[in-house]
PDB file of C-alpha atoms in Angstrom:
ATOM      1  CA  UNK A  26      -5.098   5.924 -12.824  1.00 63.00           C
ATOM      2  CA  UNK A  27      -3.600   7.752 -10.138  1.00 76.00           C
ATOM      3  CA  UNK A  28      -3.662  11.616  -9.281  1.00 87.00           C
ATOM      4  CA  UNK A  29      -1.709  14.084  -8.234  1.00 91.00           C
ATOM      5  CA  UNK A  30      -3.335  14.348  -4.788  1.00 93.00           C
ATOM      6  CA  UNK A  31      -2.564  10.035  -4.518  1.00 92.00           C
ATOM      7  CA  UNK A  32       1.046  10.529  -4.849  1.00 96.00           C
ATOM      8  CA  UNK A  33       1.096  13.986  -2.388  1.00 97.00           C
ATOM      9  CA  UNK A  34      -0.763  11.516  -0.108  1.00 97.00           C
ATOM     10  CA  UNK A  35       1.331   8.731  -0.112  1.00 98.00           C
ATOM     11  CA  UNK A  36       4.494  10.808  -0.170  1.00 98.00           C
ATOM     12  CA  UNK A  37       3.474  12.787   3.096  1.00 98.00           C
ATOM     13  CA  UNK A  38       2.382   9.346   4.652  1.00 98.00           C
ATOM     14  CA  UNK A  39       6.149   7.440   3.750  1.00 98.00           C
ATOM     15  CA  UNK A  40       7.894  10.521   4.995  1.00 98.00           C
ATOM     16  CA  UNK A  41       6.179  10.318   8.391  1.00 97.00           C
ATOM     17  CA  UNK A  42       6.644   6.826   8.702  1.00 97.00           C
ATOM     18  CA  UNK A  43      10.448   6.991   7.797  1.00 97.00           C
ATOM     19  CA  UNK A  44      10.259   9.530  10.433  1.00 96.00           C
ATOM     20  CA  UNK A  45       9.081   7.948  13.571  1.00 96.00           C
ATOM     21  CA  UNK A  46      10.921   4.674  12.451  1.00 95.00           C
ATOM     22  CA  UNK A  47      13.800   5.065  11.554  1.00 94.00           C
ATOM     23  CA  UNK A  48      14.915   8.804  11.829  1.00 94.00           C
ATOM     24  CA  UNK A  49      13.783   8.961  15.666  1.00 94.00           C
ATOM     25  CA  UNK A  50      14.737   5.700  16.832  1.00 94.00           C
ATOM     26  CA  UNK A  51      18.381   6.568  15.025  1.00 92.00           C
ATOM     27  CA  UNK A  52      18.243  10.560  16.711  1.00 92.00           C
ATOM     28  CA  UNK A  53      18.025   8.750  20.377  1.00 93.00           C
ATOM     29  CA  UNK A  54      20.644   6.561  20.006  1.00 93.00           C
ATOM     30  CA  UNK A  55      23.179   9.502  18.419  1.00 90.00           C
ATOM     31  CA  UNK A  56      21.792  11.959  20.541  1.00 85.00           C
ATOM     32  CA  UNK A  57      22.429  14.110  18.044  1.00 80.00           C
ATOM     33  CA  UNK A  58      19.750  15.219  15.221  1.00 80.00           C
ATOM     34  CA  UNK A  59      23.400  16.799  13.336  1.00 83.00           C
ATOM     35  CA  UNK A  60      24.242  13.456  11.685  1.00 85.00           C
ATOM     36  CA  UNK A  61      20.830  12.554  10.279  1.00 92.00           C
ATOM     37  CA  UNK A  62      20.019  15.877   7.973  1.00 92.00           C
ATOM     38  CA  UNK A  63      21.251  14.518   4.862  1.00 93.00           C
ATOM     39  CA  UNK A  64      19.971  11.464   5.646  1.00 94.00           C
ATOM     40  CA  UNK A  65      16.235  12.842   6.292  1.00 94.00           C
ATOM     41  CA  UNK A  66      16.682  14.898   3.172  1.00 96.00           C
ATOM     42  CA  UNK A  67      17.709  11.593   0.874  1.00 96.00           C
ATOM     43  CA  UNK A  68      14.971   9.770   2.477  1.00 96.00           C
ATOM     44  CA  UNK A  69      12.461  12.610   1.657  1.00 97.00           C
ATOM     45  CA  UNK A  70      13.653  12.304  -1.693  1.00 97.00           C
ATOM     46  CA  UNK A  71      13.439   8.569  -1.915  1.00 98.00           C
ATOM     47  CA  UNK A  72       9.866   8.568  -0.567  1.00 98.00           C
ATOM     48  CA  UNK A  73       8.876  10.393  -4.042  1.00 98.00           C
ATOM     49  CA  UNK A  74      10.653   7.596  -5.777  1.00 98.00           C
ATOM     50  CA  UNK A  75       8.944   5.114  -3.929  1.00 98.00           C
ATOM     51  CA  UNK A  76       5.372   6.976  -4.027  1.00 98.00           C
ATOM     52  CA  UNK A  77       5.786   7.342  -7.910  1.00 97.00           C
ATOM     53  CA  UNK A  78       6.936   3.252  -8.122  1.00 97.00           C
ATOM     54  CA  UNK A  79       4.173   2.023  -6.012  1.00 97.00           C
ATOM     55  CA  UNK A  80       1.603   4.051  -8.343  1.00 95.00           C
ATOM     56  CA  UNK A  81       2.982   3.684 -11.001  1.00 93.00           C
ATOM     57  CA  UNK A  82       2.299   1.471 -14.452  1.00 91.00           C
ATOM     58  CA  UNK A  83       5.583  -1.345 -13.809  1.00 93.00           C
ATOM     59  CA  UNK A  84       3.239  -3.757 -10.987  1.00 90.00           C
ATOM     60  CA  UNK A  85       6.777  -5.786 -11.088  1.00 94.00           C
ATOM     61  CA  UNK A  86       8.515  -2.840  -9.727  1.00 97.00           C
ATOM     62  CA  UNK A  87       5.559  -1.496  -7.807  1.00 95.00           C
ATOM     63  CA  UNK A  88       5.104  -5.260  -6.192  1.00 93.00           C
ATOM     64  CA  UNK A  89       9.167  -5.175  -5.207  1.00 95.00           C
ATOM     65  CA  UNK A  90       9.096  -1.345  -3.345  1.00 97.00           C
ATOM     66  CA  UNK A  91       6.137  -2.680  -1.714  1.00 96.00           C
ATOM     67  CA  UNK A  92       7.716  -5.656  -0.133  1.00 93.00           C
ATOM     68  CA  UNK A  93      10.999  -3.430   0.477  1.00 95.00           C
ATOM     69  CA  UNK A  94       8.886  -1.085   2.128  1.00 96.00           C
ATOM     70  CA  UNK A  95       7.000  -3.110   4.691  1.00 95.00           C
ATOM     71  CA  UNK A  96       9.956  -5.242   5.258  1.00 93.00           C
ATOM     72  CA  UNK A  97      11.953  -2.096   6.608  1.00 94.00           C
ATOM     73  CA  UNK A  98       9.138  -0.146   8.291  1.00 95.00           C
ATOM     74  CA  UNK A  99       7.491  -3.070   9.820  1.00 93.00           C
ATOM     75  CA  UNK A 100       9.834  -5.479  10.951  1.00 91.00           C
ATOM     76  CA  UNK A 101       9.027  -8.270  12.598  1.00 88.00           C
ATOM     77  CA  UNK A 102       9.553 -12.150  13.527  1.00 88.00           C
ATOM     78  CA  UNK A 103       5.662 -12.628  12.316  1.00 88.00           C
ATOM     79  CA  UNK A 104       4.211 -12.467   8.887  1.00 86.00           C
ATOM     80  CA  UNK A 105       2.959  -9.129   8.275  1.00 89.00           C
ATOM     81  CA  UNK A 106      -0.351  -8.656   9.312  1.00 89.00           C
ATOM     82  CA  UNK A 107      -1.565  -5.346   9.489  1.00 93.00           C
ATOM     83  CA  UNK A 108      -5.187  -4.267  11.060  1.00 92.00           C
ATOM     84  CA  UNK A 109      -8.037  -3.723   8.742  1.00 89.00           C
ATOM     85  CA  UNK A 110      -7.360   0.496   9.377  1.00 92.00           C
ATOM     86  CA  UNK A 111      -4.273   0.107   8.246  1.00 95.00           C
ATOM     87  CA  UNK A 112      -5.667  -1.075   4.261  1.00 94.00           C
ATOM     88  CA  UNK A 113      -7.013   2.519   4.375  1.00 92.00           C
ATOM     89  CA  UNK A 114      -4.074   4.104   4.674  1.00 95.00           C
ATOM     90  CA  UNK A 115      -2.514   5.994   1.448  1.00 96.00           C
ATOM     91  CA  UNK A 116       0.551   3.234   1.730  1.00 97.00           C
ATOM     92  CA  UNK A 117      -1.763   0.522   2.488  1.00 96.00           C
ATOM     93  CA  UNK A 118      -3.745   1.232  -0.253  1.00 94.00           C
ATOM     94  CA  UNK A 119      -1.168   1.179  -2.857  1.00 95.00           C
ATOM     95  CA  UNK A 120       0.140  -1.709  -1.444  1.00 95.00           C
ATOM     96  CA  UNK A 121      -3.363  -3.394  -1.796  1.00 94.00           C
ATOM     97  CA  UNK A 122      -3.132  -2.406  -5.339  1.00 92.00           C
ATOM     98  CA  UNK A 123       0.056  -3.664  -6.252  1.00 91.00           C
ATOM     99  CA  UNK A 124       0.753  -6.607  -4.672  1.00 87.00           C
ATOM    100  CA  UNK A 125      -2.402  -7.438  -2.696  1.00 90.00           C
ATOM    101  CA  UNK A 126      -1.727  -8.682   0.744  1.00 91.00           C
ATOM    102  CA  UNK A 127       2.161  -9.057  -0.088  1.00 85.00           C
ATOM    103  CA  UNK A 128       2.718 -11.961   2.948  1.00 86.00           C
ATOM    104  CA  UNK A 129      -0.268 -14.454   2.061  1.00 90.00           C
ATOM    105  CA  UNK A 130      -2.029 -16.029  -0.340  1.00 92.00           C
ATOM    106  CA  UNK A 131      -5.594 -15.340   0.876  1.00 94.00           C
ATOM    107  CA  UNK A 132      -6.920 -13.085   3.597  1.00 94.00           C
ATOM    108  CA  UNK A 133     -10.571 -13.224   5.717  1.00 93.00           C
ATOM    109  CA  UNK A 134     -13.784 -11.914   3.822  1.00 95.00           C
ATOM    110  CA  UNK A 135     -13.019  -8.782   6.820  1.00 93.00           C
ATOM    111  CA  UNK A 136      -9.737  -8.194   5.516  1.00 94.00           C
ATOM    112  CA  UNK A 137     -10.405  -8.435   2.187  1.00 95.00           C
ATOM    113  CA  UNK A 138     -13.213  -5.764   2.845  1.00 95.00           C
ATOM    114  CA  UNK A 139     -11.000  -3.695   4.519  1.00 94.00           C
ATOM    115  CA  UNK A 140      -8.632  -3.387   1.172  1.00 94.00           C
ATOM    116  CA  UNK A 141     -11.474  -2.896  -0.789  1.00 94.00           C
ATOM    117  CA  UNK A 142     -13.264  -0.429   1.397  1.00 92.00           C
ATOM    118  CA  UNK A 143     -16.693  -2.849   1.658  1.00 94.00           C
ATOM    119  CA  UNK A 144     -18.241  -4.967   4.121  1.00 94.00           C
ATOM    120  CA  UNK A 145     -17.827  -8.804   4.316  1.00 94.00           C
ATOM    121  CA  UNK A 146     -20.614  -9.190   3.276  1.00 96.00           C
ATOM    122  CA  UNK A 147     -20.135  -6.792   0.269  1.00 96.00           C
ATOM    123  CA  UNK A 148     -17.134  -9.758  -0.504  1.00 97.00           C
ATOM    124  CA  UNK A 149     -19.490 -12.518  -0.113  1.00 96.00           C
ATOM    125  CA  UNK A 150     -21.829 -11.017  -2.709  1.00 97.00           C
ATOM    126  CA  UNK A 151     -18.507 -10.357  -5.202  1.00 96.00           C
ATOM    127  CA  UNK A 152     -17.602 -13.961  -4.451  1.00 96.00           C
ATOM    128  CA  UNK A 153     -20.889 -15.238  -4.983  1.00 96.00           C
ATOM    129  CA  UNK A 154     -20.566 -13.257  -8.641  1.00 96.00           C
ATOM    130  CA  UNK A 155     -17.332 -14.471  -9.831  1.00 96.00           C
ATOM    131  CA  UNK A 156     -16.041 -11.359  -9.063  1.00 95.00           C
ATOM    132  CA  UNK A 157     -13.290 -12.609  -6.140  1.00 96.00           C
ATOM    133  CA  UNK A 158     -12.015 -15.625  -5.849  1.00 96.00           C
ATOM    134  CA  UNK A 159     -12.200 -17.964  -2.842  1.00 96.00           C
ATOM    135  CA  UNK A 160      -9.282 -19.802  -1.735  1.00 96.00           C
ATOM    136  CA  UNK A 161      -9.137 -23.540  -1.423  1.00 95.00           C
ATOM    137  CA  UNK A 162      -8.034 -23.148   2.214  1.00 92.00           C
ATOM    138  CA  UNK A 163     -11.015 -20.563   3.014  1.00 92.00           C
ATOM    139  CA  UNK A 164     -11.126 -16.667   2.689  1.00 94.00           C
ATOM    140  CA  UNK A 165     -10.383 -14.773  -0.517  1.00 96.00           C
ATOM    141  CA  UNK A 166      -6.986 -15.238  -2.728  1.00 96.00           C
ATOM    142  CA  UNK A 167      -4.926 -11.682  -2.468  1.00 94.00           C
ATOM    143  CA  UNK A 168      -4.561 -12.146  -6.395  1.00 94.00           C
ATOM    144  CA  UNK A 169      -8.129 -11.438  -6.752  1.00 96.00           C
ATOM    145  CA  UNK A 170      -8.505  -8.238  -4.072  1.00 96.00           C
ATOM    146  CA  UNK A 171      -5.755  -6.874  -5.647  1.00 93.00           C
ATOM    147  CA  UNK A 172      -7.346  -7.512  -9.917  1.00 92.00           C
ATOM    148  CA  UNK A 173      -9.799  -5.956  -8.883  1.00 94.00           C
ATOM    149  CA  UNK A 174      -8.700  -3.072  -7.385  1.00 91.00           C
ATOM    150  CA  UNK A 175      -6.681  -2.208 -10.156  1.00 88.00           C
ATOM    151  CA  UNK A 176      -9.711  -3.326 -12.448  1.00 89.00           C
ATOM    152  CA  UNK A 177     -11.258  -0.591 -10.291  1.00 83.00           C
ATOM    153  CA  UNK A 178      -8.736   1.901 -10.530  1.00 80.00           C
ATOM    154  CA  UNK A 179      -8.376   1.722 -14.501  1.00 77.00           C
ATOM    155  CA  UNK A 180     -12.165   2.088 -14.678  1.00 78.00           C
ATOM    156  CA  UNK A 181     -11.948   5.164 -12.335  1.00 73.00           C
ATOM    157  CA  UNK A 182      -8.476   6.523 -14.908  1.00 67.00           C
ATOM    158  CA  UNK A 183     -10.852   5.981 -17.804  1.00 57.00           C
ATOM    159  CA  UNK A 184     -14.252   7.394 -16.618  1.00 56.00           C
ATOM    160  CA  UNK A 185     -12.272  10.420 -15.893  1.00 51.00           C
ATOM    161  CA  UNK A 186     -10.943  10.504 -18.879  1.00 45.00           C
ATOM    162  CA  UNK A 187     -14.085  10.225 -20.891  1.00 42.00           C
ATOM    163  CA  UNK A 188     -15.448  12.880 -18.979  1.00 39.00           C
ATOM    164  CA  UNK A 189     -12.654  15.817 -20.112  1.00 38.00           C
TER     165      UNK A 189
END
């Protein structure tokens, strides 16, 4: 379950990042800031749409604005590989959490940490208990880092819950 605070989070973190990459680039090559304000204004709308889809219940539709997301404010030639910082970001962690790491099927035991907010060796121990899942080709399968984070997350929703 997410809060309030989550989506304000996320919002303020999608706005900034539509900001520096695509408002700015577009402002220096129109050397104008004129064209863009109902563009900025759309996009700050949109980045509550996109905030409320990537927390939100529908992990089909959460899983899509994800993808759409990185695709357009990280482009690239390469697979998408962000640093570990990056997986404790408000967008990286909903993107953890809804489609795990959405350009591979397994990550290192560092990355995997990194979207969980543990050590490797912290994974080891939740491989070790069944609680991740290694992949065939070594590391950890995304599908598992990202169960349990929302295992995590509904356990969080419902402890809160039960204490109102």
């Amino acid at each position: 379950m997410t809060t309030t605070s989550d989506h304000v989070e996320l919002v303020a973190e999608l706005v900034r990042l539509l900001e520096t990459r695509i408002l700015d680039p577009l402002e220096i090559l129109l050397a104008s800031d004129e064209l863009l304000g109902p563009v900025r204004e759309r996009l700050r709308v949109e980045a509550e749409v996109w905030a409320a889809q990537l927390l939100g219940p529908d992990r089909e539709r959460a899983t899509m604005t994800a993808v759409r997301l990185i695709a357009v404010l990280f482009p690239g030639d390469a697979p998408f590989d962000p640093p570990a910082s990056w997986w404790r970001t408000a967008l990286g962690r909903a993107v953890a959490r809804a489609a795990g790491h959405p350009a591979v099927a397994a990550v290192s035991y560092s990355t995997a940490g990194a979207m969980l907010g543990i050590t490797r060796q912290g994974v080891a121990d939740l491989i070790k208990r069944g609680k991740l899942d290694r992949h065939p080709d070594g590391g950890v399968t995304t599908s598992s880092v990202r169960d349990r984070l929302n295992r995590l997350e509904s356990a969080r929703g419902t402890a809160r819950h039960d204490h109102r």
